[in-house]
mmCIF file of C-alpha atoms and ligand atoms in Angstrom:
data_model
loop_
_atom_site.group_PDB
_atom_site.id
_atom_site.type_symbol
_atom_site.label_atom_id
_atom_site.label_comp_id
_atom_site.label_asym_id
_atom_site.label_seq_id
_atom_site.Cartn_x
_atom_site.Cartn_y
_atom_site.Cartn_z
ATOM 1 C CA MET O 581 -10.067 -40.812 -28.011
ATOM 2 C CA ARG O 582 -11.624 -41.170 -24.962
ATOM 3 C CA ALA O 583 -14.696 -40.227 -24.657
ATOM 4 C CA ILE O 584 -15.544 -38.425 -21.242
ATOM 5 C CA ASP O 585 -19.189 -39.195 -19.152
ATOM 6 C CA MET O 586 -20.630 -37.395 -16.734
ATOM 7 C CA HIS O 587 -24.017 -37.926 -15.740
ATOM 8 C CA THR O 588 -25.095 -34.498 -13.559
ATOM 9 C CA THR O 589 -23.663 -30.618 -14.413
ATOM 10 C CA ALA O 590 -24.581 -28.025 -11.591
ATOM 11 C CA PRO O 591 -25.777 -24.950 -12.838
ATOM 12 C CA HIS O 592 -23.236 -22.426 -13.979
ATOM 13 C CA THR O 593 -21.452 -19.570 -12.467
ATOM 14 C CA THR O 594 -21.794 -17.033 -14.978
ATOM 15 C CA ALA O 595 -24.454 -16.760 -18.609
ATOM 16 C CA ALA O 596 -21.587 -16.487 -21.049
ATOM 17 C CA LEU O 597 -20.897 -20.238 -19.378
ATOM 18 C CA THR O 598 -25.312 -21.313 -19.642
ATOM 19 C CA GLU O 599 -25.110 -19.167 -22.924
ATOM 20 C CA ALA O 600 -21.696 -21.515 -23.707
ATOM 21 C CA ASP O 601 -23.713 -24.804 -22.411
ATOM 22 C CA ARG O 602 -26.861 -24.366 -24.724
ATOM 23 C CA LEU O 603 -24.161 -23.901 -27.913
ATOM 24 C CA MET O 604 -22.147 -26.043 -27.450
ATOM 25 C CA VAL O 605 -25.593 -28.574 -26.731
ATOM 26 C CA VAL O 606 -26.040 -27.239 -30.443
ATOM 27 C CA CYS O 607 -22.616 -28.064 -31.583
ATOM 28 C CA ASN O 608 -22.455 -31.389 -30.533
ATOM 29 C CA SER O 609 -25.876 -33.010 -32.623
ATOM 30 C CA CYS O 610 -24.325 -30.902 -35.840
ATOM 31 C CA ARG O 611 -20.633 -31.657 -35.877
ATOM 32 C CA TYR O 612 -20.387 -29.881 -38.625
ATOM 33 C CA CYS O 613 -16.803 -27.809 -37.733
ATOM 34 C CA GLU O 614 -15.560 -30.790 -36.110
ATOM 35 C CA GLY O 615 -12.419 -30.520 -38.694
ATOM 36 C CA LEU O 616 -11.849 -26.459 -37.658
ATOM 37 C CA CYS O 617 -9.482 -26.566 -34.967
ATOM 38 C CA ALA O 618 -9.286 -28.965 -32.361
ATOM 39 C CA VAL O 619 -12.366 -27.313 -29.752
ATOM 40 C CA PHE O 620 -15.048 -28.909 -31.923
ATOM 41 C CA PRO O 621 -13.426 -32.558 -31.220
ATOM 42 C CA ALA O 622 -12.688 -32.083 -27.599
ATOM 43 C CA MET O 623 -16.335 -31.146 -27.143
ATOM 44 C CA GLU O 624 -17.423 -34.071 -28.675
ATOM 45 C CA ALA O 625 -15.836 -36.288 -26.274
ATOM 46 C CA ARG O 626 -18.164 -34.483 -24.188
ATOM 47 C CA ARG O 627 -21.968 -35.378 -23.148
ATOM 48 C CA LEU O 628 -22.611 -32.982 -20.437
ATOM 49 C CA PHE O 629 -20.337 -29.202 -19.371
ATOM 50 C CA GLN O 630 -19.223 -28.205 -16.494
ATOM 51 C CA ASP O 631 -17.808 -24.855 -16.014
ATOM 52 C CA GLY O 632 -14.088 -26.440 -15.719
ATOM 53 C CA ASP O 633 -14.680 -28.492 -18.775
ATOM 54 C CA LEU O 634 -16.224 -24.374 -21.209
ATOM 55 C CA ASN O 635 -13.214 -22.392 -19.249
ATOM 56 C CA TYR O 636 -11.180 -25.676 -21.089
ATOM 57 C CA LEU O 637 -12.575 -25.160 -24.371
ATOM 58 C CA ALA O 638 -12.969 -21.946 -24.375
ATOM 59 C CA ASN O 639 -9.337 -21.615 -23.483
ATOM 60 C CA LEU O 640 -8.710 -24.536 -26.298
ATOM 61 C CA CYS O 641 -10.491 -21.450 -28.977
ATOM 62 C CA HIS O 642 -7.485 -20.096 -30.936
ATOM 63 C CA SER O 643 -10.866 -17.030 -32.213
ATOM 64 C CA CYS O 644 -9.785 -17.724 -36.146
ATOM 65 C CA GLY O 645 -13.915 -16.413 -36.648
ATOM 66 C CA ALA O 646 -13.949 -19.495 -38.851
ATOM 67 C CA CYS O 647 -17.258 -21.621 -37.653
ATOM 68 C CA TYR O 648 -19.239 -18.308 -37.376
ATOM 69 C CA SER O 649 -18.148 -17.432 -41.341
ATOM 70 C CA ASP O 650 -19.102 -21.480 -41.369
ATOM 71 C CA CYS O 651 -22.188 -21.344 -39.584
ATOM 72 C CA GLN O 652 -25.279 -22.387 -40.576
ATOM 73 C CA PHE O 653 -27.250 -21.726 -37.619
ATOM 74 C CA SER O 654 -25.588 -18.404 -36.764
ATOM 75 C CA PRO O 655 -27.860 -15.194 -36.422
ATOM 76 C CA PRO O 656 -30.352 -14.287 -38.345
ATOM 77 C CA HIS O 657 -30.375 -18.215 -37.364
ATOM 78 C CA GLU O 658 -32.434 -18.565 -34.531
ATOM 79 C CA PHE O 659 -30.619 -20.765 -33.545
ATOM 80 C CA GLU O 660 -27.897 -17.511 -32.795
ATOM 81 C CA VAL O 661 -24.780 -19.281 -32.915
ATOM 82 C CA ASN O 662 -21.710 -17.756 -31.981
ATOM 83 C CA VAL O 663 -18.845 -19.865 -30.714
ATOM 84 C CA PRO O 664 -16.058 -17.302 -31.293
ATOM 85 C CA ARG O 665 -17.473 -14.355 -28.968
ATOM 86 C CA THR O 666 -19.533 -16.210 -26.343
ATOM 87 C CA LEU O 667 -16.056 -18.935 -26.069
ATOM 88 C CA ALA O 668 -13.995 -15.081 -25.968
ATOM 89 C CA GLN O 669 -16.682 -13.980 -23.489
ATOM 90 C CA VAL O 670 -16.202 -17.380 -21.082
ATOM 91 C CA ARG O 671 -12.091 -16.577 -21.850
ATOM 92 C CA ASN O 672 -11.615 -13.270 -20.983
ATOM 93 C CA ASP O 673 -14.619 -14.904 -17.188
ATOM 94 C CA SER O 674 -11.493 -17.344 -16.316
ATOM 95 C CA TYR O 675 -8.802 -15.197 -16.164
ATOM 96 C CA GLN O 676 -11.546 -13.224 -13.130
ATOM 97 C CA ALA O 677 -12.441 -16.447 -12.053
ATOM 98 C CA TYR O 678 -8.673 -18.431 -12.016
ATOM 99 C CA ALA O 679 -6.558 -15.097 -10.788
ATOM 100 C CA TRP O 680 -4.543 -15.584 -7.653
ATOM 101 C CA PRO O 681 -4.727 -13.779 -5.458
ATOM 102 C CA ARG O 682 -8.577 -13.167 -5.402
ATOM 103 C CA ALA O 683 -8.388 -9.532 -3.750
ATOM 104 C CA PHE O 684 -6.918 -8.412 -7.255
ATOM 105 C CA SER O 685 -9.133 -10.622 -9.269
ATOM 106 C CA GLY O 686 -11.093 -7.247 -9.855
ATOM 107 C CA MET O 687 -7.985 -5.734 -11.386
ATOM 108 C CA PHE O 688 -9.704 -8.007 -15.049
ATOM 109 C CA ALA O 689 -12.844 -5.949 -14.703
ATOM 110 C CA ARG O 690 -11.061 -2.586 -15.457
ATOM 111 C CA ASN O 691 -8.209 -3.865 -16.687
ATOM 112 C CA GLY O 692 -7.427 -1.007 -19.110
ATOM 113 C CA LEU O 693 -7.894 1.633 -16.429
ATOM 114 C CA ALA O 694 -5.987 0.139 -13.821
ATOM 115 C CA ILE O 695 -3.456 -0.517 -16.680
ATOM 116 C CA SER O 696 -3.131 3.033 -17.450
ATOM 117 C CA LEU O 697 -2.356 4.069 -13.021
ATOM 118 C CA VAL O 698 -0.094 1.139 -12.293
ATOM 119 C CA ALA O 699 1.818 2.476 -15.136
ATOM 120 C CA ALA O 700 1.982 6.554 -15.306
ATOM 121 C CA LEU O 701 2.360 5.879 -11.632
ATOM 122 C CA SER O 702 5.079 3.370 -12.087
ATOM 123 C CA VAL O 703 7.073 5.506 -14.676
ATOM 124 C CA ALA O 704 6.617 8.386 -12.289
ATOM 125 C CA LEU O 705 8.208 7.011 -8.890
ATOM 126 C CA PHE O 706 11.100 6.128 -11.100
ATOM 127 C CA VAL O 707 12.159 9.499 -12.728
ATOM 128 C CA LEU O 708 10.434 10.662 -8.929
ATOM 129 C CA GLY O 709 13.367 7.762 -7.244
ATOM 130 C CA PHE O 710 15.880 9.070 -9.631
ATOM 131 C CA VAL O 711 15.653 12.650 -8.636
ATOM 132 C CA ALA O 712 15.002 11.925 -4.706
ATOM 133 C CA PHE O 713 18.609 9.325 -3.967
ATOM 134 C CA ARG O 714 20.479 10.858 -6.505
ATOM 135 C CA ASP O 715 21.828 15.030 -7.934
ATOM 136 C CA PRO O 716 18.716 15.816 -9.663
ATOM 137 C CA GLY O 717 21.037 17.607 -12.336
ATOM 138 C CA VAL O 718 22.438 13.678 -13.160
ATOM 139 C CA LEU O 719 18.844 13.216 -14.679
ATOM 140 C CA PHE O 720 20.002 15.374 -17.549
ATOM 141 C CA GLY O 721 23.389 15.273 -17.885
ATOM 142 C CA ALA O 722 24.958 12.563 -20.529
ATOM 143 C CA HIS O 723 26.494 9.956 -19.100
ATOM 144 C CA GLY O 724 28.684 7.243 -21.262
ATOM 145 C CA GLY O 725 30.930 4.157 -21.118
ATOM 146 C CA PRO O 726 30.023 0.717 -18.390
ATOM 147 C CA GLY O 727 28.068 1.300 -15.918
ATOM 148 C CA ALA O 728 26.295 4.810 -17.032
ATOM 149 C CA PHE O 729 23.254 3.325 -16.198
ATOM 150 C CA TYR O 730 24.336 2.324 -12.825
ATOM 151 C CA ARG O 731 24.331 6.358 -12.709
ATOM 152 C CA LEU O 732 20.767 7.083 -12.302
ATOM 153 C CA MET O 733 20.094 3.588 -10.251
ATOM 154 C CA PRO O 734 22.617 1.864 -8.077
ATOM 155 C CA HIS O 735 22.852 -2.092 -9.901
ATOM 156 C CA ASN O 736 21.320 -3.917 -6.513
ATOM 157 C CA ALA O 737 18.846 -2.072 -6.413
ATOM 158 C CA MET O 738 17.680 -1.976 -9.733
ATOM 159 C CA ALA O 739 18.492 -6.459 -9.405
ATOM 160 C CA LEU O 740 16.648 -6.708 -5.879
ATOM 161 C CA LEU O 741 13.712 -4.128 -7.329
ATOM 162 C CA PHE O 742 12.825 -6.072 -10.032
ATOM 163 C CA GLY O 743 13.407 -9.862 -8.997
ATOM 164 C CA ILE O 744 11.025 -9.215 -6.428
ATOM 165 C CA VAL O 745 8.648 -8.042 -8.931
ATOM 166 C CA PHE O 746 9.149 -11.045 -11.577
ATOM 167 C CA LEU O 747 9.081 -14.174 -8.299
ATOM 168 C CA TYR O 748 5.674 -11.858 -7.054
ATOM 169 C CA ALA O 749 4.378 -12.347 -11.136
ATOM 170 C CA ILE O 750 6.038 -15.670 -11.325
ATOM 171 C CA VAL O 751 4.311 -16.991 -8.229
ATOM 172 C CA ALA O 752 0.712 -15.470 -8.989
ATOM 173 C CA ILE O 753 0.521 -16.823 -12.264
ATOM 174 C CA VAL O 754 1.494 -20.013 -11.801
ATOM 175 C CA MET O 755 -1.174 -20.242 -8.455
ATOM 176 C CA SER O 756 -3.748 -19.277 -10.857
ATOM 177 C CA ALA O 757 -2.496 -21.735 -13.558
ATOM 178 C CA ARG O 758 -2.766 -24.186 -10.988
ATOM 179 C CA ALA O 759 -6.131 -23.881 -10.122
ATOM 180 C CA PHE O 760 -7.203 -23.692 -13.661
ATOM 181 C CA TRP O 761 -5.537 -26.609 -14.798
ATOM 182 C CA ARG O 762 -6.759 -28.605 -11.444
ATOM 183 C CA ASP O 763 -10.109 -27.819 -13.026
ATOM 184 C CA ILE O 764 -9.510 -28.569 -16.469
ATOM 185 C CA ALA O 765 -7.577 -31.429 -16.736
ATOM 186 C CA SER O 766 -9.057 -33.256 -13.117
ATOM 187 C CA GLY O 767 -9.792 -37.361 -14.296
ATOM 188 C CA THR O 768 -7.520 -37.174 -17.432
ATOM 189 C CA PRO O 769 -4.202 -40.205 -17.187
ATOM 190 C CA GLY O 770 -0.636 -39.934 -18.267
ATOM 191 C CA GLY O 771 0.053 -38.060 -21.326
ATOM 192 C CA GLY O 772 3.469 -37.767 -19.947
ATOM 193 C CA ILE O 773 6.024 -35.751 -21.993
ATOM 194 C CA ALA O 774 4.200 -36.504 -25.390
ATOM 195 C CA ALA O 775 1.477 -34.967 -24.931
ATOM 196 C CA PHE O 776 3.775 -31.891 -23.582
ATOM 197 C CA TRP O 777 5.749 -31.779 -26.283
ATOM 198 C CA GLN O 778 2.853 -31.688 -28.835
ATOM 199 C CA ALA O 779 1.508 -28.948 -27.279
ATOM 200 C CA MET O 780 4.829 -27.257 -27.761
ATOM 201 C CA LYS O 781 4.688 -28.151 -31.115
ATOM 202 C CA ASP O 782 1.189 -26.214 -31.525
ATOM 203 C CA ALA O 783 1.566 -23.173 -29.400
ATOM 204 C CA GLY O 784 5.103 -22.913 -31.427
ATOM 205 C CA ARG O 785 3.650 -22.827 -34.726
ATOM 206 C CA LEU O 786 -0.413 -20.927 -33.580
ATOM 207 C CA ARG O 787 -1.874 -24.693 -35.092
ATOM 208 C CA TYR O 788 -5.512 -23.372 -34.248
ATOM 209 C CA LEU O 789 -5.281 -19.888 -34.916
ATOM 210 C CA ASP O 790 -5.367 -21.230 -39.169
ATOM 211 C CA GLY O 791 -9.113 -21.722 -39.347
ATOM 212 C CA GLY O 792 -8.929 -25.272 -41.164
ATOM 213 C CA LYS O 793 -6.212 -24.381 -43.064
ATOM 214 C CA GLY O 794 -8.131 -21.144 -45.098
ATOM 215 C CA GLY O 795 -6.912 -18.061 -42.842
ATOM 216 C CA CYS O 796 -8.413 -16.475 -40.034
ATOM 217 C CA PHE O 797 -11.720 -15.008 -40.041
ATOM 218 C CA ASN O 798 -10.789 -11.725 -38.235
ATOM 219 C CA GLU O 799 -12.309 -9.269 -41.306
ATOM 220 C CA GLY O 800 -15.086 -10.993 -42.958
ATOM 221 C CA GLU O 801 -15.282 -13.669 -45.612
ATOM 222 C CA ARG O 802 -11.442 -13.336 -47.042
ATOM 223 C CA PRO O 803 -9.675 -15.182 -44.595
ATOM 224 C CA THR O 804 -5.800 -14.384 -44.025
ATOM 225 C CA ASP O 805 -2.376 -15.246 -41.868
ATOM 226 C CA ARG O 806 -2.034 -12.460 -40.766
ATOM 227 C CA ARG O 807 -3.295 -12.537 -37.022
ATOM 228 C CA LYS O 808 -0.740 -14.877 -36.964
ATOM 229 C CA HIS O 809 2.090 -14.068 -38.176
ATOM 230 C CA TYR O 810 1.564 -11.098 -35.291
ATOM 231 C CA HIS O 811 1.625 -12.890 -32.602
ATOM 232 C CA HIS O 812 4.420 -15.200 -34.090
ATOM 233 C CA ALA O 813 6.439 -11.376 -34.330
ATOM 234 C CA THR O 814 5.242 -10.487 -30.404
ATOM 235 C CA PHE O 815 5.484 -13.955 -28.842
ATOM 236 C CA TYR O 816 9.229 -14.585 -30.171
ATOM 237 C CA GLY O 817 10.439 -10.408 -30.063
ATOM 238 C CA PHE O 818 9.833 -11.194 -26.483
ATOM 239 C CA MET O 819 11.269 -14.097 -26.030
ATOM 240 C CA LEU O 820 14.465 -12.290 -27.323
ATOM 241 C CA CYS O 821 13.752 -9.465 -24.971
ATOM 242 C CA LEU O 822 13.423 -12.328 -22.394
ATOM 243 C CA ALA O 823 16.997 -14.112 -23.707
ATOM 244 C CA SER O 824 18.572 -10.757 -23.710
ATOM 245 C CA THR O 825 17.882 -9.700 -20.179
ATOM 246 C CA SER O 826 19.001 -12.883 -19.086
ATOM 247 C CA VAL O 827 22.326 -13.066 -21.127
ATOM 248 C CA ALA O 828 23.058 -8.924 -19.588
ATOM 249 C CA THR O 829 23.112 -10.928 -15.843
ATOM 250 C CA LEU O 830 25.501 -13.295 -17.059
ATOM 251 C CA TYR O 831 27.510 -11.015 -18.383
ATOM 252 C CA HIS O 832 27.251 -9.005 -15.539
ATOM 253 C CA TYR O 833 27.613 -11.053 -12.658
ATOM 254 C CA LEU O 834 30.195 -14.003 -14.595
ATOM 255 C CA LEU O 835 32.352 -11.933 -16.247
ATOM 256 C CA GLY O 836 31.880 -8.504 -14.677
ATOM 257 C CA ARG O 837 31.079 -6.075 -17.656
ATOM 258 C CA GLU O 838 28.418 -3.638 -16.960
ATOM 259 C CA ALA O 839 26.059 -2.450 -19.297
ATOM 260 C CA PRO O 840 25.833 -0.120 -21.561
ATOM 261 C CA TYR O 841 26.949 -2.451 -24.093
ATOM 262 C CA ALA O 842 28.115 -2.135 -27.473
ATOM 263 C CA TRP O 843 25.732 -2.599 -30.702
ATOM 264 C CA TYR O 844 26.733 -5.885 -31.278
ATOM 265 C CA ASP O 845 27.158 -7.621 -28.166
ATOM 266 C CA LEU O 846 25.331 -10.296 -27.389
ATOM 267 C CA PRO O 847 22.831 -8.750 -25.168
ATOM 268 C CA VAL O 848 22.153 -5.713 -27.742
ATOM 269 C CA LEU O 849 21.394 -7.628 -30.751
ATOM 270 C CA LEU O 850 19.162 -10.151 -29.308
ATOM 271 C CA GLY O 851 17.287 -7.433 -27.921
ATOM 272 C CA THR O 852 17.126 -5.861 -30.916
ATOM 273 C CA LEU O 853 15.526 -8.200 -32.647
ATOM 274 C CA GLY O 854 13.043 -8.935 -30.189
ATOM 275 C CA GLY O 855 12.303 -4.849 -29.456
ATOM 276 C CA ILE O 856 11.666 -4.718 -32.935
ATOM 277 C CA GLY O 857 9.381 -7.447 -33.332
ATOM 278 C CA LEU O 858 7.286 -6.216 -30.138
ATOM 279 C CA ILE O 859 7.065 -3.058 -32.283
ATOM 280 C CA VAL O 860 5.782 -4.744 -35.415
ATOM 281 C CA GLY O 861 3.316 -7.818 -33.709
ATOM 282 C CA PRO O 862 1.280 -5.536 -31.155
ATOM 283 C CA ALA O 863 1.191 -3.053 -33.269
ATOM 284 C CA GLY O 864 -0.588 -5.057 -35.754
ATOM 285 C CA LEU O 865 -2.582 -6.703 -33.378
ATOM 286 C CA LEU O 866 -4.072 -3.023 -33.069
ATOM 287 C CA MET O 867 -4.477 -2.877 -36.033
ATOM 288 C CA ALA O 868 -6.700 -5.798 -36.786
ATOM 289 C CA LYS O 869 -8.527 -5.841 -33.595
ATOM 290 C CA TRP O 870 -9.684 -2.377 -34.419
ATOM 291 C CA ARG O 871 -10.615 -3.786 -38.130
ATOM 292 C CA ARG O 872 -11.855 -7.179 -36.756
ATOM 293 C CA ASP O 873 -15.640 -7.567 -37.599
ATOM 294 C CA PRO O 874 -17.693 -6.791 -34.503
ATOM 295 C CA VAL O 875 -19.783 -9.434 -34.492
ATOM 296 C CA LEU O 876 -17.059 -11.859 -32.949
ATOM 297 C CA VAL O 877 -15.612 -9.201 -30.300
ATOM 298 C CA ASP O 878 -16.216 -9.091 -26.521
ATOM 299 C CA GLU O 879 -16.468 -5.964 -26.532
ATOM 300 C CA THR O 880 -16.820 -5.664 -22.666
ATOM 301 C CA ARG O 881 -12.913 -6.487 -22.436
ATOM 302 C CA PHE O 882 -11.313 -4.159 -25.645
ATOM 303 C CA GLY O 883 -9.909 -2.044 -22.782
ATOM 304 C CA MET O 884 -8.011 -5.607 -21.278
ATOM 305 C CA ASP O 885 -7.053 -6.676 -24.553
ATOM 306 C CA VAL O 886 -5.933 -3.053 -26.137
ATOM 307 C CA ALA O 887 -4.066 -2.247 -22.872
ATOM 308 C CA PHE O 888 -1.419 -6.092 -23.136
ATOM 309 C CA LEU O 889 -0.469 -4.807 -26.645
ATOM 310 C CA VAL O 890 0.254 -1.259 -25.961
ATOM 311 C CA MET O 891 2.507 -1.662 -22.343
ATOM 312 C CA LEU O 892 4.703 -4.131 -25.215
ATOM 313 C CA PHE O 893 4.675 -1.977 -27.237
ATOM 314 C CA MET O 894 5.612 0.936 -25.293
ATOM 315 C CA THR O 895 8.113 -1.152 -24.094
ATOM 316 C CA SER O 896 10.060 -2.175 -27.623
ATOM 317 C CA LEU O 897 9.678 1.611 -27.784
ATOM 318 C CA THR O 898 11.150 3.010 -24.995
ATOM 319 C CA GLY O 899 14.507 0.176 -24.797
ATOM 320 C CA LEU O 900 14.935 1.154 -28.159
ATOM 321 C CA ALA O 901 14.720 4.264 -27.662
ATOM 322 C CA LEU O 902 17.220 4.761 -24.948
ATOM 323 C CA LEU O 903 19.440 2.175 -26.527
ATOM 324 C CA VAL O 904 19.878 4.839 -29.196
ATOM 325 C CA LEU O 905 19.965 8.008 -27.642
ATOM 326 C CA ARG O 906 22.127 6.506 -25.085
ATOM 327 C CA ALA O 907 25.083 9.045 -25.189
ATOM 328 C CA THR O 908 22.702 12.181 -25.147
ATOM 329 C CA PRO O 909 21.351 13.840 -22.208
ATOM 330 C CA ALA O 910 18.245 12.260 -22.853
ATOM 331 C CA MET O 911 19.316 8.893 -20.936
ATOM 332 C CA GLY O 912 17.943 9.509 -17.971
ATOM 333 C CA MET O 913 14.335 10.573 -18.388
ATOM 334 C CA LEU O 914 14.181 8.084 -21.046
ATOM 335 C CA LEU O 915 16.100 5.093 -18.539
ATOM 336 C CA ALA O 916 12.787 6.175 -15.781
ATOM 337 C CA VAL O 917 10.204 5.235 -18.702
ATOM 338 C CA HIS O 918 11.561 2.739 -19.764
ATOM 339 C CA LEU O 919 12.035 1.473 -16.448
ATOM 340 C CA GLY O 920 8.940 2.106 -15.247
ATOM 341 C CA VAL O 921 6.992 0.642 -18.265
ATOM 342 C CA VAL O 922 8.840 -2.596 -17.604
ATOM 343 C CA PHE O 923 8.557 -2.907 -14.165
ATOM 344 C CA ALA O 924 4.117 -2.463 -14.635
ATOM 345 C CA LEU O 925 4.604 -4.534 -17.693
ATOM 346 C CA PHE O 926 5.672 -7.171 -14.686
ATOM 347 C CA LEU O 927 3.246 -5.925 -11.512
ATOM 348 C CA THR O 928 0.386 -6.434 -14.156
ATOM 349 C CA MET O 929 1.029 -9.447 -16.018
ATOM 350 C CA PRO O 930 -0.893 -11.807 -14.055
ATOM 351 C CA TYR O 931 -4.076 -9.502 -14.258
ATOM 352 C CA GLY O 932 -3.480 -8.747 -17.543
ATOM 353 C CA LYS O 933 -4.060 -10.526 -21.309
ATOM 354 C CA PHE O 934 -0.667 -12.343 -20.509
ATOM 355 C CA VAL O 935 -2.348 -15.413 -19.053
ATOM 356 C CA HIS O 936 -3.976 -15.893 -22.158
ATOM 357 C CA GLY O 937 -0.393 -17.867 -23.107
ATOM 358 C CA ILE O 938 -0.118 -19.726 -19.920
ATOM 359 C CA TYR O 939 -4.468 -20.502 -20.167
ATOM 360 C CA ARG O 940 -4.126 -21.558 -24.008
ATOM 361 C CA PHE O 941 -0.666 -23.405 -23.641
ATOM 362 C CA LEU O 942 -2.120 -25.629 -20.760
ATOM 363 C CA ALA O 943 -5.843 -25.904 -22.184
ATOM 364 C CA LEU O 944 -2.907 -27.328 -25.212
ATOM 365 C CA VAL O 945 -1.942 -30.000 -22.933
ATOM 366 C CA GLN O 946 -5.172 -31.316 -21.937
ATOM 367 C CA TYR O 947 -6.450 -31.582 -25.509
ATOM 368 C CA ALA O 948 -2.776 -33.156 -26.578
ATOM 369 C CA ARG O 949 -4.019 -36.085 -22.998
ATOM 370 C CA GLU O 950 -6.834 -36.575 -24.248
ATOM 371 C CA GLN O 951 -5.875 -37.103 -27.433
ATOM 372 C CA HIS O 952 -3.388 -40.027 -26.146
HETATM 373 S S1 SF4 B 1777 -20.671 -23.952 -35.562
HETATM 374 FE FE1 SF4 B 1777 -22.721 -24.205 -36.792
HETATM 375 S S2 SF4 B 1777 -22.269 -24.922 -38.077
HETATM 376 FE FE2 SF4 B 1777 -20.461 -25.212 -36.775
HETATM 377 S S3 SF4 B 1777 -20.932 -27.908 -35.574
HETATM 378 FE FE3 SF4 B 1777 -21.592 -25.466 -34.525
HETATM 379 S S4 SF4 B 1777 -23.567 -25.894 -35.632
HETATM 380 FE FE4 SF4 B 1777 -22.704 -26.970 -36.539
HETATM 381 S S1 SF4 B 1778 -13.337 -19.175 -33.407
HETATM 382 FE FE1 SF4 B 1778 -11.670 -21.052 -34.156
HETATM 383 S S2 SF4 B 1778 -10.876 -22.005 -32.398
HETATM 384 FE FE2 SF4 B 1778 -12.175 -21.000 -32.026
HETATM 385 S S3 SF4 B 1778 -14.183 -22.732 -32.533
HETATM 386 FE FE3 SF4 B 1778 -14.380 -21.758 -33.964
HETATM 387 S S4 SF4 B 1778 -12.821 -22.836 -35.065
HETATM 388 FE FE4 SF4 B 1778 -12.054 -22.858 -33.130
#
């Protein structure tokens, strides 16, 4: 592996980065944990740690807790080494540091409150919009057959609104990911497709969430793979829901077939499977978070973690409820609530826990490049 030499380091910008620097110096002398995950080999390739290096290592960490469980220098030892919690603090700060545009970076500070307000406002606006732009009676009437949803909101208005917010989310995420990448990857040559492919495989199977093969130390000394399974359910559930929306868009524009579709149609099958994943995964992760050993937790960002999982859960719950009750008078209100939640999810995606997946993937790409 390439050794990365640096001869000077600027003072760190936060207390968490300063503490992470101290821990990396201790760990670089000890090296007991080098087989546990990618963080330690990446750390060993460095002698000094700039902010960008620490943000990179923090996002490479999957928070499995194994290095805390194994560490002979953890509290009450005077070195007070707690790598998982310190890297969680640095990682959470990094989302705010790279946010685009800068004016919205403050949303990370009180993320739970910010996302709750955006979601509540968004749902209220959809309900009011349905009433204002249509006959109020349409909200509580039963509608059936192709085009039933568009009796409450025209398809073009829906496509335009969600197209704009989705595009904004993509631009904001790409801009912040670009700033992160520039900070962590400058000066590393090559890697190309091979590094990208390796990172895809490592991310797809959550290779470093296994605590060095024993499992995640979420609740004390007994490691399990539960967090990994819940992450998989969430990720693949989200991807299936995206696939469902994409197929429905093709149905609409290429085949001229309007939603809602029959239960055996591909968009419904994909959406139902994805929806189940987005119920099971976020619920399991919320439970795991609740039970997590407090010593591993960055308690200042608890609201951010919970808000994102609740938004995913609510997106799925309202979507599945809409599927089951779409032929009843409850359809209008359920559609307003579902669209409101999805709109808020897209709008807040660049300013919430969603970005952890992007940053962690980029950190894995960088790690694969360094290995290369
Ligand atoms: S976490 Fe503890 S045991 Fe592991 S490398 Fe660092 S100092 Fe050593
Ligand atoms: S918590 Fe797990 S992933 Fe993070 S540094 Fe420790 S062993 Fe590696």
